Tab-separated table of C-alpha atoms in Angstrom:
chain	number	residue	atom	x	y	z
A	1	MET	CA	-62.918	-83.482	29.439
A	2	ASN	CA	-63.336	-82.479	33.337
A	3	SER	CA	-61.920	-84.134	36.305
A	4	SER	CA	-63.010	-82.672	39.672
A	5	LYS	CA	-60.693	-85.268	41.385
A	6	ARG	CA	-58.018	-83.694	43.131
A	7	LEU	CA	-54.626	-85.395	42.126
A	8	ASP	CA	-52.470	-83.066	44.782
A	9	SER	CA	-51.759	-84.142	48.231
A	10	GLN	CA	-52.198	-81.752	51.078
A	11	ASN	CA	-48.268	-81.457	51.096
A	12	GLU	CA	-47.846	-80.935	47.189
A	13	ALA	CA	-50.569	-78.319	47.387
A	14	LEU	CA	-48.829	-76.568	50.158
A	15	SER	CA	-45.609	-76.639	48.619
A	16	LYS	CA	-46.730	-75.260	45.115
A	17	ASN	CA	-48.411	-72.527	46.866
A	18	LEU	CA	-45.358	-71.612	48.722
A	19	ILE	CA	-43.229	-71.680	45.754
A	20	THR	CA	-45.511	-69.639	43.729
A	21	PHE	CA	-46.090	-67.134	46.606
A	22	THR	CA	-42.346	-67.019	47.320
A	23	LEU	CA	-41.527	-66.469	43.571
A	24	GLY	CA	-43.925	-63.820	43.374
A	25	PHE	CA	-43.208	-61.980	46.434
A	26	ILE	CA	-39.200	-61.638	45.393
A	27	ILE	CA	-40.056	-60.721	41.751
A	28	ASN	CA	-42.406	-58.180	43.116
A	29	CYS	CA	-39.836	-56.754	45.490
A	30	VAL	CA	-37.305	-56.412	42.689
A	31	ASN	CA	-39.942	-54.574	40.535
A	32	VAL	CA	-40.687	-52.412	43.763
A	33	ALA	CA	-37.214	-51.285	43.908
A	34	PHE	CA	-37.096	-50.073	40.227
A	35	VAL	CA	-40.560	-48.112	40.971
A	36	TYR	CA	-39.069	-46.832	44.017
A	37	ILE	CA	-36.306	-45.267	41.789
A	38	TYR	CA	-38.446	-44.046	39.240
A	39	PHE	CA	-40.637	-41.877	41.768
A	40	LYS	CA	-37.621	-40.809	43.696
A	41	ASN	CA	-35.826	-39.019	40.539
A	42	GLN	CA	-37.498	-36.538	38.609
A	43	VAL	CA	-35.333	-36.983	35.547
A	44	PHE	CA	-37.394	-40.038	34.530
A	45	HIS	CA	-40.838	-38.168	35.114
A	46	ARG	CA	-39.699	-36.051	31.975
A	47	ASN	CA	-38.964	-38.871	29.445
A	48	PRO	CA	-41.689	-40.688	27.731
A	49	ARG	CA	-39.344	-43.685	27.497
A	50	TYR	CA	-39.195	-44.085	31.074
A	51	VAL	CA	-42.968	-43.183	31.876
A	52	LEU	CA	-43.888	-46.213	29.304
A	53	TYR	CA	-41.252	-48.331	30.928
A	54	ILE	CA	-42.740	-47.890	34.708
A	55	HIS	CA	-46.034	-48.582	33.498
A	56	LEU	CA	-44.916	-51.975	31.990
A	57	VAL	CA	-43.288	-52.888	35.455
A	58	ILE	CA	-46.624	-51.618	37.340
A	59	ASN	CA	-48.673	-53.566	35.078
A	60	ASP	CA	-46.479	-56.767	35.600
A	61	MET	CA	-46.484	-56.236	39.237
A	62	ILE	CA	-50.661	-56.001	39.304
A	63	MET	CA	-50.526	-59.233	36.637
A	64	LEU	CA	-48.356	-61.255	39.043
A	65	THR	CA	-50.116	-60.429	42.247
A	66	VAL	CA	-53.507	-61.283	41.060
A	67	SER	CA	-52.384	-64.415	39.030
A	68	VAL	CA	-50.674	-65.856	42.266
A	69	ALA	CA	-53.771	-65.023	44.582
A	70	LEU	CA	-56.109	-66.836	41.975
A	71	GLN	CA	-54.024	-70.002	42.090
A	72	ILE	CA	-53.836	-69.944	45.949
A	73	PHE	CA	-57.530	-69.428	46.331
A	74	THR	CA	-57.931	-72.173	43.675
A	75	TYR	CA	-56.552	-74.607	46.426
A	76	THR	CA	-57.889	-72.891	49.585
A	77	VAL	CA	-60.992	-70.543	49.287
A	78	PRO	CA	-63.999	-71.358	46.822
A	79	LEU	CA	-64.723	-67.948	45.001
A	80	ARG	CA	-67.885	-66.725	44.065
A	81	PHE	CA	-69.197	-65.218	40.633
A	82	ALA	CA	-68.437	-61.702	41.504
A	83	PRO	CA	-64.858	-61.208	42.969
A	84	CYS	CA	-63.964	-64.271	40.252
A	85	CYS	CA	-65.082	-61.723	37.445
A	86	ILE	CA	-63.282	-59.028	39.221
A	87	MET	CA	-60.254	-60.949	39.411
A	88	LEU	CA	-60.230	-62.362	35.812
A	89	LEU	CA	-61.245	-58.669	34.565
A	90	ILE	CA	-57.971	-57.253	36.233
A	91	LEU	CA	-56.044	-60.235	35.104
A	92	VAL	CA	-57.103	-60.412	31.705
A	93	THR	CA	-56.743	-56.538	31.325
A	94	THR	CA	-53.162	-56.389	32.460
A	95	ASN	CA	-52.352	-59.477	30.188
A	96	LYS	CA	-53.585	-57.425	27.290
A	97	ASN	CA	-51.711	-54.293	28.573
A	98	SER	CA	-48.242	-55.739	28.146
A	99	PRO	CA	-47.961	-56.317	24.329
A	100	LEU	CA	-49.736	-53.157	23.699
A	101	ASN	CA	-47.123	-51.198	26.152
A	102	LEU	CA	-44.466	-53.084	24.244
A	103	ALA	CA	-45.694	-51.908	20.863
A	104	GLY	CA	-45.898	-48.124	22.274
A	105	MET	CA	-42.187	-48.368	23.660
A	106	ALA	CA	-40.929	-49.819	20.276
A	107	VAL	CA	-42.790	-46.806	18.294
A	108	GLU	CA	-41.177	-44.444	20.757
A	109	ARG	CA	-37.744	-45.848	19.987
A	110	TYR	CA	-38.440	-45.792	16.241
A	111	ILE	CA	-39.241	-41.860	16.200
A	112	ALA	CA	-36.127	-41.217	18.518
A	113	VAL	CA	-33.644	-42.845	16.036
A	114	CYS	CA	-35.612	-42.365	12.300
A	115	ARG	CA	-37.176	-39.011	13.394
A	116	PRO	CA	-35.143	-37.474	15.896
A	117	LEU	CA	-36.229	-33.925	15.067
A	118	HIS	CA	-39.499	-34.722	15.603
A	119	HIS	CA	-39.021	-36.941	18.690
A	120	VAL	CA	-39.542	-34.130	21.221
A	121	GLN	CA	-42.864	-32.855	19.572
A	122	MET	CA	-43.996	-36.167	19.264
A	123	CYS	CA	-43.077	-38.076	22.194
A	124	THR	CA	-44.255	-35.995	25.151
A	125	VAL	CA	-44.793	-36.952	28.532
A	126	GLN	CA	-48.296	-36.178	28.234
A	127	ARG	CA	-48.794	-38.328	24.947
A	128	ALA	CA	-47.240	-41.050	26.803
A	129	TYR	CA	-49.950	-40.879	29.534
A	130	ALA	CA	-52.733	-40.530	27.030
A	131	LEU	CA	-51.222	-43.849	25.402
A	132	ILE	CA	-51.348	-45.861	28.573
A	133	ALA	CA	-54.929	-44.536	29.235
A	134	LEU	CA	-56.031	-45.611	25.596
A	135	ILE	CA	-54.032	-48.871	26.256
A	136	TRP	CA	-56.199	-49.753	29.470
A	137	GLY	CA	-59.318	-48.648	27.703
A	138	VAL	CA	-58.678	-50.687	24.876
A	139	SER	CA	-57.846	-53.863	27.066
A	140	LEU	CA	-60.696	-52.960	29.365
A	141	ILE	CA	-63.754	-53.299	26.980
A	142	PRO	CA	-63.645	-57.254	25.957
A	143	GLY	CA	-63.475	-58.164	29.516
A	144	LEU	CA	-66.105	-55.690	30.490
A	145	THR	CA	-68.359	-57.013	27.572
A	146	ASP	CA	-67.675	-60.677	28.759
A	147	ILE	CA	-68.943	-59.726	32.297
A	148	ILE	CA	-72.153	-57.782	31.115
A	149	ILE	CA	-72.731	-60.884	28.762
A	150	ALA	CA	-72.413	-63.509	31.559
A	151	LEU	CA	-74.456	-61.266	33.837
A	152	ALA	CA	-77.371	-61.002	31.479
A	153	THR	CA	-77.641	-64.760	30.892
A	154	ARG	CA	-76.957	-66.167	34.388
A	155	SER	CA	-79.621	-66.956	36.411
A	156	VAL	CA	-79.378	-64.965	40.255
A	157	SER	CA	-79.068	-68.443	42.003
A	158	MET	CA	-75.833	-69.118	40.388
A	159	ASP	CA	-74.220	-66.239	41.413
A	160	SER	CA	-73.846	-67.494	44.700
A	161	ARG	CA	-72.300	-70.852	44.004
A	162	PRO	CA	-68.772	-71.206	43.971
A	163	VAL	CA	-67.226	-71.210	40.474
A	164	VAL	CA	-64.148	-72.610	39.126
A	165	CYS	CA	-62.491	-69.212	38.283
A	166	TYR	CA	-61.316	-69.384	35.014
A	167	PRO	CA	-62.814	-67.469	31.841
A	168	SER	CA	-63.917	-70.935	30.074
A	169	PHE	CA	-66.154	-71.618	32.839
A	170	VAL	CA	-67.339	-68.398	34.074
A	171	TYR	CA	-67.999	-67.130	30.541
A	172	ASN	CA	-69.474	-70.096	28.898
A	173	THR	CA	-72.631	-68.583	26.936
A	174	PRO	CA	-73.144	-69.657	23.094
A	175	HIS	CA	-71.743	-65.987	22.420
A	176	HIS	CA	-68.404	-66.770	24.203
A	177	ARG	CA	-68.187	-70.211	23.086
A	178	ALA	CA	-68.627	-68.731	19.238
A	179	GLN	CA	-65.272	-66.589	19.879
A	180	ARG	CA	-63.299	-69.482	20.482
A	181	GLU	CA	-61.684	-70.509	17.527
A	182	VAL	CA	-58.794	-73.146	18.324
A	183	ALA	CA	-59.476	-75.643	21.067
A	184	GLN	CA	-57.111	-75.815	23.951
A	185	VAL	CA	-56.899	-78.134	26.922
A	186	SER	CA	-55.318	-77.085	30.181
A	187	GLU	CA	-56.058	-76.945	34.169
A	188	ILE	CA	-56.377	-74.614	36.987
A	189	GLY	CA	-55.953	-76.297	40.322
A	190	ASN	CA	-56.561	-79.994	39.418
A	191	VAL	CA	-59.412	-79.363	37.084
A	192	ILE	CA	-59.115	-80.069	33.269
A	193	TYR	CA	-60.864	-77.834	30.837
A	194	ILE	CA	-61.129	-76.376	27.234
A	195	THR	CA	-60.604	-72.955	26.366
A	196	GLY	CA	-59.398	-71.342	23.063
A	197	PHE	CA	-57.870	-68.499	21.112
A	198	SER	CA	-60.323	-65.443	20.361
A	199	LEU	CA	-60.201	-63.676	16.976
A	200	ARG	CA	-59.358	-60.281	19.075
A	201	GLN	CA	-56.376	-61.921	20.724
A	202	ILE	CA	-55.103	-63.116	17.351
A	203	LEU	CA	-55.617	-59.518	16.005
A	204	MET	CA	-53.802	-57.963	18.647
A	205	PHE	CA	-50.928	-60.086	18.663
A	206	SER	CA	-50.571	-59.814	15.021
A	207	PHE	CA	-50.682	-55.758	15.374
A	208	VAL	CA	-48.064	-55.831	18.041
A	209	PHE	CA	-45.809	-58.192	16.382
A	210	LEU	CA	-45.968	-56.183	12.969
A	211	THR	CA	-45.416	-52.863	14.614
A	212	LEU	CA	-42.155	-54.342	16.192
A	213	ILE	CA	-40.936	-55.856	12.853
A	214	ILE	CA	-41.309	-52.758	11.107
A	215	THR	CA	-39.733	-50.439	13.616
A	216	TYR	CA	-36.974	-53.160	14.331
A	217	LEU	CA	-36.130	-53.415	10.378
A	218	LYS	CA	-36.438	-49.517	10.077
A	219	VAL	CA	-34.210	-48.785	13.029
A	220	LEU	CA	-31.731	-51.718	11.781
A	221	ARG	CA	-31.748	-49.870	8.435
A	222	ILE	CA	-30.693	-46.583	10.022
A	223	ALA	CA	-27.908	-48.011	12.426
A	224	ARG	CA	-26.320	-49.595	9.210
A	225	THR	CA	-26.218	-46.239	7.072
A	226	VAL	CA	-25.117	-43.734	10.029
A	227	SER	CA	-21.588	-43.793	11.620
A	228	GLY	CA	-20.618	-42.213	15.011
A	229	SER	CA	-22.398	-41.878	18.162
A	230	TYR	CA	-25.413	-41.979	16.556
A	231	GLN	CA	-24.856	-45.097	15.218
A	232	ALA	CA	-24.349	-46.499	18.738
A	233	SER	CA	-27.514	-44.913	19.741
A	234	ALA	CA	-29.480	-46.578	16.823
A	235	ARG	CA	-27.988	-50.144	17.526
A	236	ASN	CA	-29.071	-49.914	21.113
A	237	ALA	CA	-32.242	-48.811	19.744
A	238	HIS	CA	-32.861	-51.877	17.530
A	239	ASN	CA	-31.319	-54.136	20.442
A	240	THR	CA	-33.845	-52.751	22.688
A	241	ILE	CA	-36.795	-53.585	20.094
A	242	LEU	CA	-35.376	-56.969	19.469
A	243	LEU	CA	-35.607	-57.390	23.122
A	244	HIS	CA	-39.287	-56.208	22.770
A	245	GLY	CA	-39.819	-59.167	20.477
A	246	VAL	CA	-38.446	-61.759	23.024
A	247	GLN	CA	-40.887	-60.278	25.498
A	248	LEU	CA	-43.762	-60.397	23.036
A	249	PHE	CA	-42.788	-64.228	22.568
A	250	ILE	CA	-42.975	-64.941	26.076
A	251	CYS	CA	-46.177	-62.986	26.412
A	252	MET	CA	-47.407	-65.188	24.023
A	253	LEU	CA	-46.326	-68.119	25.924
A	254	SER	CA	-49.066	-67.507	28.252
A	255	PHE	CA	-51.690	-68.322	25.334
A	256	LEU	CA	-49.569	-71.003	24.123
A	257	SER	CA	-49.098	-72.696	27.445
A	258	PRO	CA	-51.964	-75.316	26.890
A	259	PHE	CA	-50.460	-76.650	23.921
A	260	ILE	CA	-47.415	-77.204	25.671
A	261	ASN	CA	-49.379	-78.892	28.730
A	262	ILE	CA	-50.942	-81.151	26.108
A	263	ALA	CA	-47.635	-82.162	24.403
A	264	LEU	CA	-46.015	-82.721	27.608
A	265	VAL	CA	-48.743	-84.406	29.696
A	266	THR	CA	-49.213	-86.801	26.640
A	267	MET	CA	-45.476	-88.083	27.045
A	268	TRP	CA	-45.412	-88.080	30.926
A	269	PRO	CA	-49.317	-88.720	31.943
A	270	ASN	CA	-47.885	-89.478	35.550
A	271	GLN	CA	-46.367	-86.206	36.045
A	272	ARG	CA	-49.247	-84.151	34.879
A	273	THR	CA	-49.862	-81.820	38.083
A	274	THR	CA	-45.956	-81.151	38.127
A	275	ILE	CA	-45.762	-80.377	34.296
A	276	LEU	CA	-48.725	-77.837	34.734
A	277	PHE	CA	-47.168	-75.973	37.827
A	278	VAL	CA	-43.955	-75.856	36.208
A	279	ILE	CA	-45.233	-74.376	32.751
A	280	PHE	CA	-47.430	-71.976	34.860
A	281	LEU	CA	-44.226	-70.602	36.856
A	282	PHE	CA	-42.228	-70.285	33.489
A	283	THR	CA	-45.224	-69.023	31.450
A	284	ASN	CA	-47.186	-66.434	34.180
A	285	VAL	CA	-44.662	-65.949	37.151
A	286	LEU	CA	-40.942	-65.790	35.878
A	287	PRO	CA	-41.605	-63.623	33.024
A	288	ARG	CA	-42.643	-60.739	35.130
A	289	LEU	CA	-39.030	-60.358	36.101
A	290	LEU	CA	-37.979	-59.672	32.770
A	291	SER	CA	-39.077	-55.961	32.446
A	292	PRO	CA	-36.733	-54.763	35.196
A	293	LEU	CA	-33.944	-57.308	33.895
A	294	ILE	CA	-34.019	-56.170	30.382
A	295	TYR	CA	-34.497	-52.145	30.597
A	296	GLY	CA	-33.875	-51.261	33.890
A	297	VAL	CA	-30.355	-52.933	33.954
A	298	ARG	CA	-29.313	-52.151	30.393
A	299	ASP	CA	-30.396	-48.791	30.800
A	300	LYS	CA	-27.443	-46.550	31.955
A	301	THR	CA	-29.428	-43.677	33.611
A	302	PHE	CA	-31.406	-46.213	35.509
A	303	ASN	CA	-28.758	-48.387	36.494
A	304	SER	CA	-26.717	-45.391	37.613
A	305	HIS	CA	-29.254	-44.381	39.941
A	306	ILE	CA	-29.975	-47.886	41.452
A	307	ARG	CA	-26.154	-48.157	42.367
A	308	ARG	CA	-25.899	-44.668	43.670
A	309	HIS	CA	-28.838	-45.086	45.827
A	310	PHE	CA	-28.367	-48.440	47.173
A	311	CYS	CA	-24.777	-48.086	47.404
A	312	CYS	CA	-24.953	-45.033	49.189
A	313	GLN	CA	-27.653	-46.668	51.260
A	314	CYS	CA	-25.135	-49.494	52.182
A	315	CYS	CA	-22.234	-46.989	52.885
A	316	ASN	CA	-24.477	-44.859	55.243
A	317	THR	CA	-25.390	-48.138	57.057
A	318	GLY	CA	-21.935	-49.000	57.245
A	319	GLU	CA	-20.485	-45.704	58.640
A	320	ASN	CA	-23.171	-45.591	61.106
A	321	LYS	CA	-22.300	-48.847	62.519
A	322	VAL	CA	-18.694	-47.627	62.707
A	323	VAL	CA	-19.289	-44.405	64.009
A	324	GLU	CA	-21.687	-45.502	66.713
A	325	PRO	CA	-19.167	-47.622	68.618
A	326	ARG	CA	-16.565	-44.751	68.503
A	327	ARG	CA	-19.117	-42.453	70.035
A	328	ARG	CA	-19.725	-45.041	72.764
A	329	SER	CA	-16.105	-45.879	73.529
A	330	LYS	CA	-15.504	-41.837	73.966
A	331	GLN	CA	-18.511	-41.473	76.591
A	332	VAL	CA	-16.771	-44.322	78.317
A	333	LEU	CA	-13.533	-42.631	78.327
A	334	ARG	CA	-14.924	-39.395	79.611
């Protein structure tokens, strides 16, 4: 069921775009601070754990930027087929990168705790970069396949028309529709559409979920059998993997959001656009803040470098403000 009637007033549309842009800008500023600390200190470049972590942060920044831009374009600039496909390719690829990156980080923690003697040989920086390249390759293939199929089945005249930039509208061939197993209803802007889970999405999340469960249980078993400082390290590792699971659940919320929309809109039909906007914020925008909060703030090494850098900057700024008036007073006395 489609409705092209715009239900948001101009002020409401402006307010929603302003809120989304402001939140996205603030979250990206926080993420940029962590990226800056990473590239500023060479100690992080030699640890595959931090390489995977900063890739997750940069991936979230790209996803958030494209997601916010796509929402703003929906209200302001009608997109053509080509730029829409590029934005969807980036958005879908980065969305798939997050759970796969979480699985890689969980395996790295499992090896560090359960196979400590092999950790140095197995978990190297070069292999971390190779894993990142593999993640991007695996995530890019489905999106590129969808674009190739759509290009092969669309007429040339359709490419110049504005499109509703969402996969269920852009990729609407029989092949694409056959991939959708579960019907969903959602909305972009003020247009309601029907889409669905694909088999590859279900397989990907099942793989990541099983990886997190297995690594968490094995690390938990090790944490209960050892003692001393190694036990503290093991407990910290299984807590980190548990947080991976929380973040994976939040990643899944972006796919489950249509069902949430249906339930809430059914109960409060007069608040449909507000509900859809709030769900978008909580499932697509705000979760991008979790990576720096979960890993950067909890990690002692990262936390110490952040405090050292920004505290030193504040102290230097304060000292300069105090020294400058003293210099001026001395010059006056002279």
